[in-house]
PDB file of C-alpha atoms in Angstrom:
ATOM      1  CA  UNK A   1       0.000   0.000   0.000  1.00  0.00           C
ATOM      2  CA  UNK A   2       1.261   3.508  -0.865  1.00  0.00           C
ATOM      3  CA  UNK A   3       0.212   6.533   1.229  1.00  0.00           C
ATOM      4  CA  UNK A   4       0.685  10.256   0.849  1.00  0.00           C
ATOM      5  CA  UNK A   5       2.319  12.297   3.627  1.00  0.00           C
ATOM      6  CA  UNK A   6      -1.177  12.913   5.070  1.00  0.00           C
ATOM      7  CA  UNK A   7      -1.877   9.154   5.238  1.00  0.00           C
ATOM      8  CA  UNK A   8      -4.173   9.347   2.203  1.00  0.00           C
ATOM      9  CA  UNK A   9      -4.207   6.074   0.238  1.00  0.00           C
ATOM     10  CA  UNK A  10      -2.664   6.519  -3.197  1.00  0.00           C
ATOM     11  CA  UNK A  11      -2.382   2.921  -4.373  1.00  0.00           C
ATOM     12  CA  UNK A  12      -3.035  -0.608  -3.181  1.00  0.00           C
ATOM     13  CA  UNK A  13      -2.220  -3.938  -4.773  1.00  0.00           C
ATOM     14  CA  UNK A  14      -4.537  -6.826  -5.574  1.00  0.00           C
ATOM     15  CA  UNK A  15      -3.450  -8.800  -2.528  1.00  0.00           C
ATOM     16  CA  UNK A  16      -4.711  -6.081  -0.173  1.00  0.00           C
ATOM     17  CA  UNK A  17      -8.012  -5.803  -2.039  1.00  0.00           C
ATOM     18  CA  UNK A  18      -8.461  -9.602  -2.031  1.00  0.00           C
ATOM     19  CA  UNK A  19      -7.751  -9.730   1.710  1.00  0.00           C
ATOM     20  CA  UNK A  20     -10.125  -6.923   2.690  1.00  0.00           C
ATOM     21  CA  UNK A  21     -12.741  -7.343  -0.045  1.00  0.00           C
ATOM     22  CA  UNK A  22     -12.735  -3.559  -0.535  1.00  0.00           C
ATOM     23  CA  UNK A  23     -13.400  -1.769  -3.829  1.00  0.00           C
ATOM     24  CA  UNK A  24     -10.307   0.153  -4.988  1.00  0.00           C
ATOM     25  CA  UNK A  25     -12.454   3.200  -5.805  1.00  0.00           C
ATOM     26  CA  UNK A  26     -13.584   3.305  -2.162  1.00  0.00           C
ATOM     27  CA  UNK A  27     -10.050   2.937  -0.811  1.00  0.00           C
ATOM     28  CA  UNK A  28      -7.937   5.368  -2.829  1.00  0.00           C
ATOM     29  CA  UNK A  29      -8.018   8.854  -1.322  1.00  0.00           C
ATOM     30  CA  UNK A  30      -9.173   7.754   2.137  1.00  0.00           C
ATOM     31  CA  UNK A  31      -7.196   8.140   5.345  1.00  0.00           C
ATOM     32  CA  UNK A  32      -5.513   4.766   5.803  1.00  0.00           C
ATOM     33  CA  UNK A  33      -6.389   4.752   9.505  1.00  0.00           C
ATOM     34  CA  UNK A  34     -10.077   4.712   8.556  1.00  0.00           C
ATOM     35  CA  UNK A  35      -9.519   1.158   7.280  1.00  0.00           C
ATOM     36  CA  UNK A  36      -8.103   0.040  10.640  1.00  0.00           C
ATOM     37  CA  UNK A  37     -10.166  -0.692  13.790  1.00  0.00           C
ATOM     38  CA  UNK A  38      -9.921   2.120  16.364  1.00  0.00           C
ATOM     39  CA  UNK A  39      -8.155   0.035  19.001  1.00  0.00           C
ATOM     40  CA  UNK A  40      -5.490  -1.031  16.461  1.00  0.00           C
ATOM     41  CA  UNK A  41      -4.478   2.438  15.265  1.00  0.00           C
ATOM     42  CA  UNK A  42      -1.994   3.530  17.958  1.00  0.00           C
ATOM     43  CA  UNK A  43       1.004   1.337  16.994  1.00  0.00           C
ATOM     44  CA  UNK A  44       0.400   1.894  13.289  1.00  0.00           C
ATOM     45  CA  UNK A  45       0.141   5.672  13.734  1.00  0.00           C
ATOM     46  CA  UNK A  46       3.439   5.697  15.628  1.00  0.00           C
ATOM     47  CA  UNK A  47       5.094   3.671  12.844  1.00  0.00           C
ATOM     48  CA  UNK A  48       3.795   6.040  10.150  1.00  0.00           C
ATOM     49  CA  UNK A  49       5.040   9.072  12.074  1.00  0.00           C
ATOM     50  CA  UNK A  50       8.480   7.445  12.365  1.00  0.00           C
ATOM     51  CA  UNK A  51       8.459   6.755   8.619  1.00  0.00           C
ATOM     52  CA  UNK A  52       7.635  10.428   7.934  1.00  0.00           C
ATOM     53  CA  UNK A  53      10.791  11.325   9.876  1.00  0.00           C
ATOM     54  CA  UNK A  54      12.778   8.944   7.722  1.00  0.00           C
ATOM     55  CA  UNK A  55      12.884   6.142  10.287  1.00  0.00           C
ATOM     56  CA  UNK A  56      11.553   2.874   8.819  1.00  0.00           C
ATOM     57  CA  UNK A  57       9.497   0.576  11.046  1.00  0.00           C
ATOM     58  CA  UNK A  58       9.359  -3.204  10.857  1.00  0.00           C
ATOM     59  CA  UNK A  59       7.012  -5.943  12.065  1.00  0.00           C
ATOM     60  CA  UNK A  60       4.184  -3.699  13.280  1.00  0.00           C
ATOM     61  CA  UNK A  61       1.276  -6.051  13.910  1.00  0.00           C
ATOM     62  CA  UNK A  62      -2.254  -4.763  13.337  1.00  0.00           C
ATOM     63  CA  UNK A  63      -5.611  -6.405  12.773  1.00  0.00           C
ATOM     64  CA  UNK A  64      -7.524  -5.566   9.606  1.00  0.00           C
ATOM     65  CA  UNK A  65     -11.115  -6.649   8.829  1.00  0.00           C
ATOM     66  CA  UNK A  66     -11.002  -9.409   6.246  1.00  0.00           C
ATOM     67  CA  UNK A  67     -13.539  -9.930   3.461  1.00  0.00           C
ATOM     68  CA  UNK A  68     -15.251 -12.693   5.505  1.00  0.00           C
ATOM     69  CA  UNK A  69     -15.568 -10.455   8.586  1.00  0.00           C
ATOM     70  CA  UNK A  70     -12.706 -12.074  10.502  1.00  0.00           C
ATOM     71  CA  UNK A  71      -9.910  -9.820  11.704  1.00  0.00           C
ATOM     72  CA  UNK A  72      -6.700 -10.709   9.860  1.00  0.00           C
ATOM     73  CA  UNK A  73      -3.376 -10.194  11.615  1.00  0.00           C
ATOM     74  CA  UNK A  74      -0.911  -8.300   9.457  1.00  0.00           C
ATOM     75  CA  UNK A  75       2.771  -7.626  10.048  1.00  0.00           C
ATOM     76  CA  UNK A  76       3.565  -4.324   8.345  1.00  0.00           C
ATOM     77  CA  UNK A  77       6.906  -2.745   7.438  1.00  0.00           C
ATOM     78  CA  UNK A  78       6.691   0.985   6.685  1.00  0.00           C
ATOM     79  CA  UNK A  79       9.240   3.271   5.050  1.00  0.00           C
ATOM     80  CA  UNK A  80       9.344   6.677   3.366  1.00  0.00           C
ATOM     81  CA  UNK A  81       9.860   7.448  -0.327  1.00  0.00           C
ATOM     82  CA  UNK A  82      11.810  10.665  -0.838  1.00  0.00           C
ATOM     83  CA  UNK A  83      11.748  13.088  -3.751  1.00  0.00           C
ATOM     84  CA  UNK A  84      14.833  14.616  -5.406  1.00  0.00           C
ATOM     85  CA  UNK A  85      15.033  17.306  -2.727  1.00  0.00           C
ATOM     86  CA  UNK A  86      15.006  14.810   0.130  1.00  0.00           C
ATOM     87  CA  UNK A  87      11.449  15.529   1.224  1.00  0.00           C
ATOM     88  CA  UNK A  88       9.021  12.705   1.980  1.00  0.00           C
ATOM     89  CA  UNK A  89       6.909  12.202  -1.100  1.00  0.00           C
ATOM     90  CA  UNK A  90       5.034   9.099   0.039  1.00  0.00           C
ATOM     91  CA  UNK A  91       4.988   6.202   2.480  1.00  0.00           C
ATOM     92  CA  UNK A  92       5.040   2.585   1.434  1.00  0.00           C
ATOM     93  CA  UNK A  93       3.754  -0.239   3.587  1.00  0.00           C
ATOM     94  CA  UNK A  94       4.415  -3.895   2.894  1.00  0.00           C
ATOM     95  CA  UNK A  95       2.289  -6.324   4.879  1.00  0.00           C
ATOM     96  CA  UNK A  96       2.352 -10.044   5.501  1.00  0.00           C
ATOM     97  CA  UNK A  97      -0.745 -11.982   6.556  1.00  0.00           C
ATOM     98  CA  UNK A  98       0.093 -13.796   9.803  1.00  0.00           C
ATOM     99  CA  UNK A  99      -3.446 -14.914  10.625  1.00  0.00           C
ATOM    100  CA  UNK A 100      -2.810 -18.633  10.074  1.00  0.00           C
ATOM    101  CA  UNK A 101       0.585 -18.474  11.791  1.00  0.00           C
ATOM    102  CA  UNK A 102      -0.884 -16.865  14.926  1.00  0.00           C
ATOM    103  CA  UNK A 103      -3.742 -19.367  14.935  1.00  0.00           C
ATOM    104  CA  UNK A 104      -1.245 -22.253  14.836  1.00  0.00           C
ATOM    105  CA  UNK A 105       0.752 -20.654  17.646  1.00  0.00           C
ATOM    106  CA  UNK A 106      -2.405 -20.473  19.760  1.00  0.00           C
ATOM    107  CA  UNK A 107      -3.101 -24.139  19.062  1.00  0.00           C
ATOM    108  CA  UNK A 108       0.424 -25.079  20.124  1.00  0.00           C
ATOM    109  CA  UNK A 109       0.083 -23.024  23.308  1.00  0.00           C
ATOM    110  CA  UNK A 110      -3.259 -24.660  24.076  1.00  0.00           C
ATOM    111  CA  UNK A 111      -1.789 -28.111  23.470  1.00  0.00           C
ATOM    112  CA  UNK A 112       1.080 -27.314  25.848  1.00  0.00           C
ATOM    113  CA  UNK A 113      -1.406 -26.136  28.493  1.00  0.00           C
ATOM    114  CA  UNK A 114      -3.417 -29.341  28.110  1.00  0.00           C
ATOM    115  CA  UNK A 115      -0.249 -31.434  28.376  1.00  0.00           C
ATOM    116  CA  UNK A 116       0.717 -29.594  31.567  1.00  0.00           C
ATOM    117  CA  UNK A 117      -2.805 -30.024  32.911  1.00  0.00           C
ATOM    118  CA  UNK A 118      -2.615 -33.742  32.153  1.00  0.00           C
ATOM    119  CA  UNK A 119       0.649 -34.042  34.093  1.00  0.00           C
ATOM    120  CA  UNK A 120      -0.853 -32.092  36.988  1.00  0.00           C
ATOM    121  CA  UNK A 121      -3.959 -34.284  36.982  1.00  0.00           C
ATOM    122  CA  UNK A 122      -1.806 -37.415  36.985  1.00  0.00           C
ATOM    123  CA  UNK A 123       0.128 -36.119  40.007  1.00  0.00           C
ATOM    124  CA  UNK A 124      -3.039 -35.189  41.911  1.00  0.00           C
ATOM    125  CA  UNK A 125      -4.653 -38.536  41.152  1.00  0.00           C
ATOM    126  CA  UNK A 126      -1.534 -40.362  42.327  1.00  0.00           C
ATOM    127  CA  UNK A 127      -1.703 -38.527  45.668  1.00  0.00           C
ATOM    128  CA  UNK A 128      -5.417 -39.297  46.013  1.00  0.00           C
ATOM    129  CA  UNK A 129      -5.132 -42.983  45.263  1.00  0.00           C
ATOM    130  CA  UNK A 130      -3.380 -43.972  48.509  1.00  0.00           C
ATOM    131  CA  UNK A 131      -5.975 -42.485  50.911  1.00  0.00           C
ATOM    132  CA  UNK A 132      -8.773 -43.674  48.629  1.00  0.00           C
ATOM    133  CA  UNK A 133      -7.436 -47.205  48.767  1.00  0.00           C
ATOM    134  CA  UNK A 134      -7.290 -47.026  52.574  1.00  0.00           C
ATOM    135  CA  UNK A 135     -10.844 -45.687  52.755  1.00  0.00           C
ATOM    136  CA  UNK A 136     -12.120 -48.476  50.490  1.00  0.00           C
ATOM    137  CA  UNK A 137     -10.296 -51.239  52.378  1.00  0.00           C
ATOM    138  CA  UNK A 138     -11.344 -50.065  55.856  1.00  0.00           C
ATOM    139  CA  UNK A 139     -14.911 -49.429  54.699  1.00  0.00           C
ATOM    140  CA  UNK A 140     -15.170 -52.956  53.307  1.00  0.00           C
ATOM    141  CA  UNK A 141     -13.783 -54.353  56.571  1.00  0.00           C
ATOM    142  CA  UNK A 142     -16.266 -52.360  58.663  1.00  0.00           C
ATOM    143  CA  UNK A 143     -19.098 -53.428  56.368  1.00  0.00           C
ATOM    144  CA  UNK A 144     -18.163 -57.091  56.756  1.00  0.00           C
ATOM    145  CA  UNK A 145     -18.108 -56.705  60.563  1.00  0.00           C
ATOM    146  CA  UNK A 146     -21.459 -54.916  60.570  1.00  0.00           C
ATOM    147  CA  UNK A 147     -23.025 -57.727  58.578  1.00  0.00           C
ATOM    148  CA  UNK A 148     -21.442 -60.410  60.780  1.00  0.00           C
ATOM    149  CA  UNK A 149     -22.689 -58.727  63.980  1.00  0.00           C
ATOM    150  CA  UNK A 150     -26.181 -58.299  62.622  1.00  0.00           C
ATOM    151  CA  UNK A 151     -26.103 -54.517  62.871  1.00  0.00           C
ATOM    152  CA  UNK A 152     -29.176 -52.458  62.061  1.00  0.00           C
ATOM    153  CA  UNK A 153     -30.169 -52.468  58.416  1.00  0.00           C
ATOM    154  CA  UNK A 154     -29.822 -48.684  58.175  1.00  0.00           C
ATOM    155  CA  UNK A 155     -26.219 -48.838  59.445  1.00  0.00           C
ATOM    156  CA  UNK A 156     -25.336 -51.587  56.958  1.00  0.00           C
ATOM    157  CA  UNK A 157     -26.874 -49.570  54.125  1.00  0.00           C
ATOM    158  CA  UNK A 158     -24.812 -46.522  55.108  1.00  0.00           C
ATOM    159  CA  UNK A 159     -21.637 -48.614  55.083  1.00  0.00           C
ATOM    160  CA  UNK A 160     -22.552 -50.013  51.666  1.00  0.00           C
ATOM    161  CA  UNK A 161     -22.952 -46.474  50.330  1.00  0.00           C
ATOM    162  CA  UNK A 162     -19.513 -45.562  51.682  1.00  0.00           C
ATOM    163  CA  UNK A 163     -17.965 -48.607  49.999  1.00  0.00           C
ATOM    164  CA  UNK A 164     -19.758 -47.895  46.706  1.00  0.00           C
ATOM    165  CA  UNK A 165     -18.670 -44.235  46.776  1.00  0.00           C
ATOM    166  CA  UNK A 166     -15.046 -45.144  47.529  1.00  0.00           C
ATOM    167  CA  UNK A 167     -14.958 -47.737  44.761  1.00  0.00           C
ATOM    168  CA  UNK A 168     -16.531 -45.275  42.327  1.00  0.00           C
ATOM    169  CA  UNK A 169     -13.900 -42.643  43.162  1.00  0.00           C
ATOM    170  CA  UNK A 170     -11.174 -45.240  42.770  1.00  0.00           C
ATOM    171  CA  UNK A 171     -12.451 -46.212  39.306  1.00  0.00           C
ATOM    172  CA  UNK A 172     -12.701 -42.565  38.331  1.00  0.00           C
ATOM    173  CA  UNK A 173      -9.131 -41.765  39.384  1.00  0.00           C
ATOM    174  CA  UNK A 174      -7.858 -44.868  37.581  1.00  0.00           C
ATOM    175  CA  UNK A 175      -9.666 -43.866  34.388  1.00  0.00           C
ATOM    176  CA  UNK A 176      -8.432 -40.286  34.748  1.00  0.00           C
ATOM    177  CA  UNK A 177      -4.868 -41.565  34.948  1.00  0.00           C
ATOM    178  CA  UNK A 178      -5.402 -43.567  31.758  1.00  0.00           C
ATOM    179  CA  UNK A 179      -6.904 -40.502  30.067  1.00  0.00           C
ATOM    180  CA  UNK A 180      -4.072 -38.155  31.114  1.00  0.00           C
ATOM    181  CA  UNK A 181      -1.312 -40.607  30.234  1.00  0.00           C
ATOM    182  CA  UNK A 182       0.110 -40.075  26.712  1.00  0.00           C
ATOM    183  CA  UNK A 183      -1.023 -42.720  24.241  1.00  0.00           C
ATOM    184  CA  UNK A 184       2.159 -44.187  22.901  1.00  0.00           C
ATOM    185  CA  UNK A 185       3.136 -47.469  21.381  1.00  0.00           C
ATOM    186  CA  UNK A 186       1.191 -49.677  19.026  1.00  0.00           C
ATOM    187  CA  UNK A 187      -2.618 -49.969  19.197  1.00  0.00           C
ATOM    188  CA  UNK A 188      -3.986 -52.440  21.732  1.00  0.00           C
ATOM    189  CA  UNK A 189      -7.151 -54.513  21.996  1.00  0.00           C
ATOM    190  CA  UNK A 190      -9.940 -52.226  23.220  1.00  0.00           C
ATOM    191  CA  UNK A 191     -13.454 -53.076  24.374  1.00  0.00           C
ATOM    192  CA  UNK A 192     -15.409 -50.226  22.784  1.00  0.00           C
ATOM    193  CA  UNK A 193     -18.412 -50.211  25.095  1.00  0.00           C
ATOM    194  CA  UNK A 194     -16.216 -50.054  28.192  1.00  0.00           C
ATOM    195  CA  UNK A 195     -14.418 -47.023  26.752  1.00  0.00           C
ATOM    196  CA  UNK A 196     -17.768 -45.384  25.993  1.00  0.00           C
ATOM    197  CA  UNK A 197     -19.011 -45.936  29.542  1.00  0.00           C
ATOM    198  CA  UNK A 198     -15.836 -44.460  31.040  1.00  0.00           C
ATOM    199  CA  UNK A 199     -16.122 -41.485  28.693  1.00  0.00           C
ATOM    200  CA  UNK A 200     -19.717 -40.917  29.796  1.00  0.00           C
ATOM    201  CA  UNK A 201     -18.551 -40.967  33.403  1.00  0.00           C
ATOM    202  CA  UNK A 202     -16.164 -38.088  32.597  1.00  0.00           C
ATOM    203  CA  UNK A 203     -19.056 -36.206  30.954  1.00  0.00           C
ATOM    204  CA  UNK A 204     -21.410 -36.665  33.883  1.00  0.00           C
ATOM    205  CA  UNK A 205     -21.219 -32.987  34.877  1.00  0.00           C
ATOM    206  CA  UNK A 206     -21.899 -31.495  31.435  1.00  0.00           C
ATOM    207  CA  UNK A 207     -24.693 -34.027  30.829  1.00  0.00           C
ATOM    208  CA  UNK A 208     -26.268 -33.061  34.156  1.00  0.00           C
ATOM    209  CA  UNK A 209     -25.995 -29.335  33.367  1.00  0.00           C
ATOM    210  CA  UNK A 210     -27.755 -29.765  30.020  1.00  0.00           C
ATOM    211  CA  UNK A 211     -30.360 -32.055  31.649  1.00  0.00           C
ATOM    212  CA  UNK A 212     -29.810 -34.433  28.756  1.00  0.00           C
ATOM    213  CA  UNK A 213     -31.101 -37.984  28.692  1.00  0.00           C
ATOM    214  CA  UNK A 214     -28.463 -40.380  27.418  1.00  0.00           C
ATOM    215  CA  UNK A 215     -29.856 -43.393  25.590  1.00  0.00           C
ATOM    216  CA  UNK A 216     -27.575 -46.332  24.833  1.00  0.00           C
ATOM    217  CA  UNK A 217     -28.226 -48.564  21.856  1.00  0.00           C
ATOM    218  CA  UNK A 218     -25.186 -50.841  22.022  1.00  0.00           C
ATOM    219  CA  UNK A 219     -25.045 -53.724  19.597  1.00  0.00           C
ATOM    220  CA  UNK A 220     -24.499 -57.169  21.046  1.00  0.00           C
ATOM    221  CA  UNK A 221     -21.353 -59.148  20.263  1.00  0.00           C
ATOM    222  CA  UNK A 222     -19.439 -56.056  19.166  1.00  0.00           C
ATOM    223  CA  UNK A 223     -15.918 -57.223  18.288  1.00  0.00           C
ATOM    224  CA  UNK A 224     -12.764 -56.077  20.057  1.00  0.00           C
ATOM    225  CA  UNK A 225     -11.076 -53.249  18.150  1.00  0.00           C
ATOM    226  CA  UNK A 226      -7.471 -52.108  17.956  1.00  0.00           C
ATOM    227  CA  UNK A 227      -6.797 -48.596  19.253  1.00  0.00           C
ATOM    228  CA  UNK A 228      -5.550 -46.361  22.064  1.00  0.00           C
ATOM    229  CA  UNK A 229      -7.776 -45.956  25.113  1.00  0.00           C
ATOM    230  CA  UNK A 230      -6.684 -42.353  25.730  1.00  0.00           C
ATOM    231  CA  UNK A 231      -7.306 -41.165  22.184  1.00  0.00           C
ATOM    232  CA  UNK A 232     -10.700 -42.874  22.019  1.00  0.00           C
ATOM    233  CA  UNK A 233     -11.639 -41.283  25.351  1.00  0.00           C
ATOM    234  CA  UNK A 234     -10.801 -37.853  23.933  1.00  0.00           C
ATOM    235  CA  UNK A 235     -12.906 -38.473  20.831  1.00  0.00           C
ATOM    236  CA  UNK A 236     -15.952 -39.731  22.745  1.00  0.00           C
ATOM    237  CA  UNK A 237     -15.727 -37.023  25.434  1.00  0.00           C
ATOM    238  CA  UNK A 238     -15.586 -34.338  22.745  1.00  0.00           C
ATOM    239  CA  UNK A 239     -18.545 -35.865  20.909  1.00  0.00           C
ATOM    240  CA  UNK A 240     -20.716 -36.100  24.017  1.00  0.00           C
ATOM    241  CA  UNK A 241     -19.749 -32.601  25.179  1.00  0.00           C
ATOM    242  CA  UNK A 242     -20.510 -31.126  21.749  1.00  0.00           C
ATOM    243  CA  UNK A 243     -23.819 -32.973  21.666  1.00  0.00           C
ATOM    244  CA  UNK A 244     -24.776 -31.471  25.051  1.00  0.00           C
ATOM    245  CA  UNK A 245     -23.887 -27.983  23.860  1.00  0.00           C
ATOM    246  CA  UNK A 246     -25.801 -28.491  20.609  1.00  0.00           C
ATOM    247  CA  UNK A 247     -29.103 -29.387  22.284  1.00  0.00           C
ATOM    248  CA  UNK A 248     -31.767 -26.878  21.299  1.00  0.00           C
ATOM    249  CA  UNK A 249     -33.224 -26.912  24.806  1.00  0.00           C
ATOM    250  CA  UNK A 250     -32.538 -28.613  28.165  1.00  0.00           C
ATOM    251  CA  UNK A 251     -33.819 -32.130  28.549  1.00  0.00           C
ATOM    252  CA  UNK A 252     -33.038 -33.338  25.042  1.00  0.00           C
ATOM    253  CA  UNK A 253     -31.963 -36.857  24.134  1.00  0.00           C
ATOM    254  CA  UNK A 254     -28.427 -37.916  23.271  1.00  0.00           C
ATOM    255  CA  UNK A 255     -28.503 -41.324  21.655  1.00  0.00           C
ATOM    256  CA  UNK A 256     -25.294 -43.377  21.455  1.00  0.00           C
ATOM    257  CA  UNK A 257     -25.488 -46.244  18.995  1.00  0.00           C
ATOM    258  CA  UNK A 258     -22.895 -48.880  18.152  1.00  0.00           C
ATOM    259  CA  UNK A 259     -22.945 -51.480  15.448  1.00  0.00           C
ATOM    260  CA  UNK A 260     -20.875 -53.401  12.955  1.00  0.00           C
ATOM    261  CA  UNK A 261     -20.701 -52.320   9.319  1.00  0.00           C
ATOM    262  CA  UNK A 262     -19.477 -54.851   6.806  1.00  0.00           C
ATOM    263  CA  UNK A 263     -18.466 -53.486   3.387  1.00  0.00           C
TER     264      UNK A 263
END
């Protein structure tokens, strides 16, 4: 893009027009800052002022509305063009679209955060497992004694609830460890329905929030498949979570169906 000393647009190339979707007749003659969102103007204005003083600027990042409405991230280098007398005749800006690069960087950062979270979860679960094991063992022992002594039915039922809750927590922490652990090595034999049930256990909170009714239509005699437990968990958890978010209203039905397709 070429600007006059007053920031008026004198010329733009086809790449800029294709990016912004603007008509050249509506661009030429306008103040360049009018094409930039208000909160993005400060660094660009400073760079243009430096260029007017003969000081080129490099890698000034600004966001520009793209033709599809998304804000594109541009890295702009600005420099002055001088006339024969050494006065600034125009400013030239050369931009590079970094939108995809910045999006990939965000994905990498998010992946690193998730990896760190997985390590943290594994450490927390490891610390929880020892007391959970003790609670489960002692609760089972007390339950056995209560039954042997003929304790009141209500007391036995309370002990059974404690044992069930401890065992449920133990299963959950074990499955969480398997989910957080990186899936390496060759695929292993996986029982699909068991993986689905563990995935649903992880989604219990989001299912409860959406008041969804989960219906299972599992085929009988489903064969063992080769895969990675952790990766399959991620897929099924994402699918169930997305299904909950996609419900038009609370109380909808999420139906999970399995079957064998023979080509």
